[in-house]
Short mmCIF file of C-alpha atoms and ligand atoms in Angstrom, two decimals:
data_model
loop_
_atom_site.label_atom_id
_atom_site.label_comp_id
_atom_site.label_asym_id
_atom_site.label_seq_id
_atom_site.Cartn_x
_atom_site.Cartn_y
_atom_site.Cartn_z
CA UNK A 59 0.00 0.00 0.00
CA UNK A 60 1.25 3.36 -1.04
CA UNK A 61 0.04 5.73 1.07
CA UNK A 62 0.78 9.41 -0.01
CA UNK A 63 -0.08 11.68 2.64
CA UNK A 64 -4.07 13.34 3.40
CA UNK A 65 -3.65 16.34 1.63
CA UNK A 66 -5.25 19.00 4.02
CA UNK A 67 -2.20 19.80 5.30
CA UNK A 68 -0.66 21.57 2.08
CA UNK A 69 -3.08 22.24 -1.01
CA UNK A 70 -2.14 24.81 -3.51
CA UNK A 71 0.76 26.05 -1.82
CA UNK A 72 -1.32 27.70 1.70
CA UNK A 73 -1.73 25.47 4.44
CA UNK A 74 -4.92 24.28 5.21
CA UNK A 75 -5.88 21.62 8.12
CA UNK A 76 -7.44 18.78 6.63
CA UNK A 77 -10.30 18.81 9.77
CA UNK A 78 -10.78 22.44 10.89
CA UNK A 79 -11.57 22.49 14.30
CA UNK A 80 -15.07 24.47 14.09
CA UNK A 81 -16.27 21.49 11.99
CA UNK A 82 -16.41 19.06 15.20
CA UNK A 83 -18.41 21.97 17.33
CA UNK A 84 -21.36 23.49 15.94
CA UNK A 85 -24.73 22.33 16.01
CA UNK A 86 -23.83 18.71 16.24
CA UNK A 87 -24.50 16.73 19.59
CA UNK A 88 -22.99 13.52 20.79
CA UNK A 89 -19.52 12.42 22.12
CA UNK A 90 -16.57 13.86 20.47
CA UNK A 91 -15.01 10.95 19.22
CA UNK A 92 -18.63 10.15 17.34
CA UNK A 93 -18.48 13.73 15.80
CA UNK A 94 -14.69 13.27 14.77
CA UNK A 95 -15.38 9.81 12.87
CA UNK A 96 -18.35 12.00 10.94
CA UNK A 97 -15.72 14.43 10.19
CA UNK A 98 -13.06 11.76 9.02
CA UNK A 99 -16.45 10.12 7.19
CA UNK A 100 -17.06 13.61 5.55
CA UNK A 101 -13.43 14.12 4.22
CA UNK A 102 -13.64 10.51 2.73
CA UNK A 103 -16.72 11.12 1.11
CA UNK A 104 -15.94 14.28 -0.54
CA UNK A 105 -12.92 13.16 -1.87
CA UNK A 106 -10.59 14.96 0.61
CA UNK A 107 -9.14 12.15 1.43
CA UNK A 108 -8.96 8.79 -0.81
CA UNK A 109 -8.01 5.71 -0.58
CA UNK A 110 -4.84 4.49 0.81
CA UNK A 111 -4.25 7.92 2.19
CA UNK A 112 -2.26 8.39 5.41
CA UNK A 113 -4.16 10.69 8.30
CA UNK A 114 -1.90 12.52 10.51
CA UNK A 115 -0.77 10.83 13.64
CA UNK A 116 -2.61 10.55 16.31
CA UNK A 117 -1.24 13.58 18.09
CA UNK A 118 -1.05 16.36 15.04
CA UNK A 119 -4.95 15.40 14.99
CA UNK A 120 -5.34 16.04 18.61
CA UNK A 121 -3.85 19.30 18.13
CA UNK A 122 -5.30 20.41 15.11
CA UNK A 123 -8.99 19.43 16.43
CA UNK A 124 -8.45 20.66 20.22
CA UNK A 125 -8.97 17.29 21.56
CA UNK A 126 -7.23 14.61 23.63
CA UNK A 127 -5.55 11.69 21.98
CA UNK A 128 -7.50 9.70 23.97
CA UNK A 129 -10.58 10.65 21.82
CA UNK A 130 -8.77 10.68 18.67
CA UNK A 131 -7.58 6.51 19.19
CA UNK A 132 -10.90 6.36 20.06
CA UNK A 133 -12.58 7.75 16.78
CA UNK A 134 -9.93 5.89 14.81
CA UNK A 135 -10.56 2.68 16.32
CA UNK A 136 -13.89 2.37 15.55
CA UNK A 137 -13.26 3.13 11.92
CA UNK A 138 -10.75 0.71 11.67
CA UNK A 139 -13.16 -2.07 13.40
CA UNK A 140 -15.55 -0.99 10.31
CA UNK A 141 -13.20 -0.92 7.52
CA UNK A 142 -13.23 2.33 6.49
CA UNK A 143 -9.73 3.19 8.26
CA UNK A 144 -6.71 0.26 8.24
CA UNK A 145 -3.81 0.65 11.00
CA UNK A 146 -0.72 -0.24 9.56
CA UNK A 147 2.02 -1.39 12.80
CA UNK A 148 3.98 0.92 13.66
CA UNK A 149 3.07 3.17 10.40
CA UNK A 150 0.11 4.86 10.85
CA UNK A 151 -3.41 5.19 9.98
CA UNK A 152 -4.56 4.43 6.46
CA UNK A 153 -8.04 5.60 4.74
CA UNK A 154 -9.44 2.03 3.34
CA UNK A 155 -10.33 0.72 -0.13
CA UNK A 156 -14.32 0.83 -0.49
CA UNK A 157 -16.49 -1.95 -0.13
CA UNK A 158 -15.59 -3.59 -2.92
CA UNK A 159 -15.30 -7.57 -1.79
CA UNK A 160 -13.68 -9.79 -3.94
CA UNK A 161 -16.09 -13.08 -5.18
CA UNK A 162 -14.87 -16.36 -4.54
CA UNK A 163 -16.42 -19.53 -5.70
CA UNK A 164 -17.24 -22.23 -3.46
CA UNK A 165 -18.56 -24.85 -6.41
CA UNK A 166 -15.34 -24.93 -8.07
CA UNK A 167 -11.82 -26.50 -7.06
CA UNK A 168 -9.95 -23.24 -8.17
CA UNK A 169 -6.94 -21.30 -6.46
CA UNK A 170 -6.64 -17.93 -5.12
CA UNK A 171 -4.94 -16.69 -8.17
CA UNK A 172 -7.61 -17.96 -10.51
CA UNK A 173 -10.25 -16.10 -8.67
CA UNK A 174 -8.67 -13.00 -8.25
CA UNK A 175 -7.73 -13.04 -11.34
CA UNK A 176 -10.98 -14.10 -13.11
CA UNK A 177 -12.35 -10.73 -11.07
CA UNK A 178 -9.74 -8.55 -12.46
CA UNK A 179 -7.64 -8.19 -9.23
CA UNK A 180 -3.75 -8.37 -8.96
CA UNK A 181 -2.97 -11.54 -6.85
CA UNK A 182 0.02 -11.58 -5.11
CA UNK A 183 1.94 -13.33 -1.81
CA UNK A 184 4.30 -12.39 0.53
CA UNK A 185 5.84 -15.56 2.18
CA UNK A 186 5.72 -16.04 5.73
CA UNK A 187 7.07 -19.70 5.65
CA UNK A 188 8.53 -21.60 3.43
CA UNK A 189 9.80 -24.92 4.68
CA UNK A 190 10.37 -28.48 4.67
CA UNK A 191 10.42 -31.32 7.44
CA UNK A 192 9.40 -34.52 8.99
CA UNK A 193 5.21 -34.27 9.34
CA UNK A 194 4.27 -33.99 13.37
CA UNK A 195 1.47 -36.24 14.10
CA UNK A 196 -1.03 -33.67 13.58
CA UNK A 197 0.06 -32.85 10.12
CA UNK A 198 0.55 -36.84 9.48
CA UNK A 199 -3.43 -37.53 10.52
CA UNK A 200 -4.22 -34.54 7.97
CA UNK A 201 -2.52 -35.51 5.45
CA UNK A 202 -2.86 -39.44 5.80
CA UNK A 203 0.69 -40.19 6.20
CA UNK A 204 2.72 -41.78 8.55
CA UNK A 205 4.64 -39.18 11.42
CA UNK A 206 7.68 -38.15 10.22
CA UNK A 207 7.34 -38.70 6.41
CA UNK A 208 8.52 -35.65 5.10
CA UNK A 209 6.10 -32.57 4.14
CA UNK A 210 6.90 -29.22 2.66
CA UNK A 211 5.15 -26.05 4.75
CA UNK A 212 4.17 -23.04 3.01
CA UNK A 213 2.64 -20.12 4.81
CA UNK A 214 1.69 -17.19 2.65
CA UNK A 215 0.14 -13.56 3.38
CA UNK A 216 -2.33 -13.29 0.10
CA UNK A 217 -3.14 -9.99 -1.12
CA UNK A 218 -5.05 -8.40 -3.96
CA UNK A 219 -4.23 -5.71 -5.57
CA UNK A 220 -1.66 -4.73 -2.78
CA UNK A 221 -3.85 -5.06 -0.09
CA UNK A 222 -3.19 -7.97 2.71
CA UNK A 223 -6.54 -9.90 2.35
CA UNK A 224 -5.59 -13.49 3.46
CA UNK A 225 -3.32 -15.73 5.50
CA UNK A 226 -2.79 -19.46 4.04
CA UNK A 227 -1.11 -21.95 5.79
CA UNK A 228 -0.75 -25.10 3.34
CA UNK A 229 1.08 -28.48 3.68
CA UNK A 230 1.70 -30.79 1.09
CA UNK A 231 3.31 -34.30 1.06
CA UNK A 232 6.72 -33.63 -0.18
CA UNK A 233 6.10 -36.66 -2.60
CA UNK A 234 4.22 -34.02 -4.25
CA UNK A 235 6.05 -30.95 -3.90
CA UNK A 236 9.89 -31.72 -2.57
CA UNK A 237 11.36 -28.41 -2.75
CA UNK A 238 9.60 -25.22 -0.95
CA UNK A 239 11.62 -23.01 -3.00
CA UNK A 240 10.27 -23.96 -6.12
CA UNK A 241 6.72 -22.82 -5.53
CA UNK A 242 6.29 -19.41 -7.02
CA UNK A 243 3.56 -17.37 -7.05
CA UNK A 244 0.60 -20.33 -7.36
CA UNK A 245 0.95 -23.84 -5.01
CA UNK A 246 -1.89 -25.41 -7.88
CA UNK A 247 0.79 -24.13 -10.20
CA UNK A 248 3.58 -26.06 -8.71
CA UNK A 249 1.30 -29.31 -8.08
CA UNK A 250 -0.18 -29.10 -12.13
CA UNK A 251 3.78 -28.70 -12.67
CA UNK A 252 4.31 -31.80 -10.91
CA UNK A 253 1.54 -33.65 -11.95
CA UNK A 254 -0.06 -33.54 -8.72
CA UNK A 255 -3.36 -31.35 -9.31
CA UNK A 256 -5.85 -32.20 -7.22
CA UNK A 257 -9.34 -32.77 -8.94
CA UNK A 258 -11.74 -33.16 -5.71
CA UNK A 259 -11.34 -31.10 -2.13
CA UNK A 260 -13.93 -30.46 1.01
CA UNK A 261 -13.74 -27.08 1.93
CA UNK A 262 -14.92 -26.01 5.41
CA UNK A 263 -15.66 -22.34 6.27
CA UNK A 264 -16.40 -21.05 9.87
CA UNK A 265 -16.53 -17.85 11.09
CA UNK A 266 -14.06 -15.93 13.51
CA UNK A 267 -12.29 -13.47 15.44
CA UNK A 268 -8.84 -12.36 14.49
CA UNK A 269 -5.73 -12.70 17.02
CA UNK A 270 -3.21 -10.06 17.98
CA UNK A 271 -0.24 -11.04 14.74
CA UNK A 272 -3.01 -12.19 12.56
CA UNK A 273 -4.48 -9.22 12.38
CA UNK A 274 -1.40 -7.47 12.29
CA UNK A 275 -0.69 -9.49 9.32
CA UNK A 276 -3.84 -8.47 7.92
CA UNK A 277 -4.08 -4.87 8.93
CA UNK A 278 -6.67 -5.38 10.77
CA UNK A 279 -7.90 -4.75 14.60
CA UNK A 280 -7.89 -6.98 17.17
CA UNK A 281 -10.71 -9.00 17.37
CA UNK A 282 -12.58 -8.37 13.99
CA UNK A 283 -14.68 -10.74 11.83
CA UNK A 284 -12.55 -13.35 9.76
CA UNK A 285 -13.33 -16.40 8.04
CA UNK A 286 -11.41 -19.38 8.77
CA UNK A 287 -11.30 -22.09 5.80
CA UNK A 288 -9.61 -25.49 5.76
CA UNK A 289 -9.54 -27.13 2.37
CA UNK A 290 -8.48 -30.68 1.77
CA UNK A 291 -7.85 -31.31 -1.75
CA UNK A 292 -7.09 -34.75 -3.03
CA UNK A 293 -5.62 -36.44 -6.28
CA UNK A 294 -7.46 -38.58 -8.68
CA UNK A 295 -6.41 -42.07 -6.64
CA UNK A 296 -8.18 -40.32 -3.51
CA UNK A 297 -4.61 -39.64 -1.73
CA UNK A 298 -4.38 -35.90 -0.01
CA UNK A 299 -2.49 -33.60 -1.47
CA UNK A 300 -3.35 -30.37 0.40
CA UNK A 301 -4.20 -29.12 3.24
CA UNK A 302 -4.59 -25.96 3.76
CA UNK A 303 -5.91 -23.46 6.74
CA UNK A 304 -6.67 -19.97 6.17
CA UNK A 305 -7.61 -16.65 7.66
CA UNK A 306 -9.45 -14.80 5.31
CA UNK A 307 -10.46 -10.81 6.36
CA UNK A 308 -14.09 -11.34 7.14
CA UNK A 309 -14.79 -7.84 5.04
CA UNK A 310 -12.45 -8.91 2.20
CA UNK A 311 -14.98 -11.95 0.50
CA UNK A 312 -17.95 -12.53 -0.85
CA UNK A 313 -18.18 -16.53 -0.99
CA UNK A 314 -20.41 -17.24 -3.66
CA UNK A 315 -21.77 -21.00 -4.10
CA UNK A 316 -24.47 -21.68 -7.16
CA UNK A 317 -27.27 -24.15 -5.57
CA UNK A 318 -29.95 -26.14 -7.78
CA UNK A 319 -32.50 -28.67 -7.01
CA UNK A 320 -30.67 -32.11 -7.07
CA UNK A 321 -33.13 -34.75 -9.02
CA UNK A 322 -32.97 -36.99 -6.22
CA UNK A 323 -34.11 -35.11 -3.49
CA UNK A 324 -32.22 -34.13 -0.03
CA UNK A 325 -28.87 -35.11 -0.19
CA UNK A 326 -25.09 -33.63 0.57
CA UNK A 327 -22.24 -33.60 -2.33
CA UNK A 328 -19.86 -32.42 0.27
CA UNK A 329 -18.45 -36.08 -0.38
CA UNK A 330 -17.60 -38.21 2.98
CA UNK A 331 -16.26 -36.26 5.37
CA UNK A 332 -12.45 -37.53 6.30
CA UNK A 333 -12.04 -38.05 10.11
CA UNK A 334 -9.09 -35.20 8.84
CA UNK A 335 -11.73 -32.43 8.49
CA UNK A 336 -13.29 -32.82 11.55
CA UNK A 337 -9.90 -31.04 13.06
CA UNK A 338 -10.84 -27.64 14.75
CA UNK A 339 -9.73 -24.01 13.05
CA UNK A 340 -6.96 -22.83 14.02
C1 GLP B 506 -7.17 -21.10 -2.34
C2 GLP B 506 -7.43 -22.28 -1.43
C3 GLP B 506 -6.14 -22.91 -0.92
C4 GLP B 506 -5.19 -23.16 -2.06
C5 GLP B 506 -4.94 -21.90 -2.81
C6 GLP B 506 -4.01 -22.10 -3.97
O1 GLP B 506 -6.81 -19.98 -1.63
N1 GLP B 506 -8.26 -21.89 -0.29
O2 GLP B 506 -6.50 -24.14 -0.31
O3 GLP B 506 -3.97 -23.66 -1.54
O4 GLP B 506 -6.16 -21.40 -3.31
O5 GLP B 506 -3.81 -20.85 -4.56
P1 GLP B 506 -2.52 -20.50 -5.39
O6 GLP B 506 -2.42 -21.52 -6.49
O7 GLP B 506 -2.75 -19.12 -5.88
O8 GLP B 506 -1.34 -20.61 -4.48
#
């Protein structure tokens, strides 16, 4: 994310705030920090300040408006909680992309850089982890192998267009991929590569909160909406081949899944579920 600086503070040469103070008086009622996220809401709406924008810190607000810090983490809080703000560690305060979610489809086996591309967004990773190693017992029972076979880890921060929008933590049987360093910007590319691609997965999707270095990772607060998803993906001889567990920014997605009658009547095409899926999110 960019981030040029709110212009307010220097337009045209003169110096103008960005909030004038007299804005957060006037007729308006209701606790400061309410009236300040109005103002911030204001500036955003009529253009003054766009998206990816930095606001002042925290204390040239205070100053500029007449009020305490105290009030001004307050106001920016709740905009971050809503989206229309992102806090950036140890950078500052960021004005948000619009509402725009991004559409992924939950009837197709397809990978985060075939959606986001399909939508018209920029896909790309920044790589958290990328290892290899004997499988722990956990990773063993997910991945039906025996402890200690050897599996290749790959933990990824996802964004689109830029913007951190997902964290994916994948293993993979290193019979299928041997070498983390050879998986660029698309795992499905590096498993069709190997001739690994897996043609059937069960997805699971659950909702949840965010913890502290997740949402750091994510740019998000504390505590906001995400949506956890595991997917188990398997090859044609019913083997796994994935298994991945990810944090996706609950405002980020729009999961999309097309229904229609089945002939048969009630049923589930979910597939059986593997004693592996039943494992909690993480
Ligand atoms: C989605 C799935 C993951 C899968 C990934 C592959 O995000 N939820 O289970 O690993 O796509 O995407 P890519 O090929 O871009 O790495």
């Amino acid at each position: 994310m960019a981030g040029r600086a709110a212009e307010g503070t220097m337009r045209g040469g003169a110096t103008t705030p960005l909030f004038r103070p007299d804005r957060l008086g006037g007729e308006e009622s209701g606790p400061l920090y309410l009236r300040l996220q109005s103002l911030i809401r204001a500036g955003i709406a009529e253009g003054r300040l766009r998206t990816n924008d930095a606001l002042p810190a925290e204390r040239e607000l205070a100053t500029q408006l007449g009020v305490s810090r105290v009030t001004v983490r307050k106001a920016l809080r709740g905009l971050v909680d809503e989206g229309v703000l992102r806090q950036r560690h140890g950078s500052g305060t960021y004005v948000g992309r619009p509402a725009e979610r991004i559409r992924q489809p939950l009837s197709r086996l397809t990978s985060f850089t075939e959606d986001m591309t399909a939508s018209g967004h920029v896909p790309g990773t920044r790589w958290l982890d990328r290892s290899a190693g004997p499988a722990t017992a956990e990773e063993a029972t997910l991945l039906g192998i025996a402890p200690g076979d050897a599996v290749t880890r790959l933990t990824r921060l996802r964004l689109v267009d830029g913007d951190p929008v997902a964290i994916e933590r994948a293993i993979v049987p290193a019979t299928a991929i041997p070498d983390p360093a050879k998986v660029g910007a698309s795992l499905y590319d590096a498993l069709a590569g190997a001739g690994m691609q897996p043609v059937r997965a069960v997805q699971r999707l659950a909702a949840v909160s965010l913890g502290e270095s997740e949402a750091r990772l994510l740019e998000a607060a504390p505590g906001s909406a995400a949506v956890a998803i595991e997917r188990i993906a398997y090859l044609p001889d019913g083997s796994v081949v994935e298994c991945t567990r990810s944090h996706y920014r609950g405002d980020a997605c729009d999961f999309v899944a097309e229904l229609s009658l089945s002939p048969h009547g009630a049923g589930t095409d979910a597939g059986p579920a593997s004693p592996t899926t039943q494992a909690s999110q993480g």
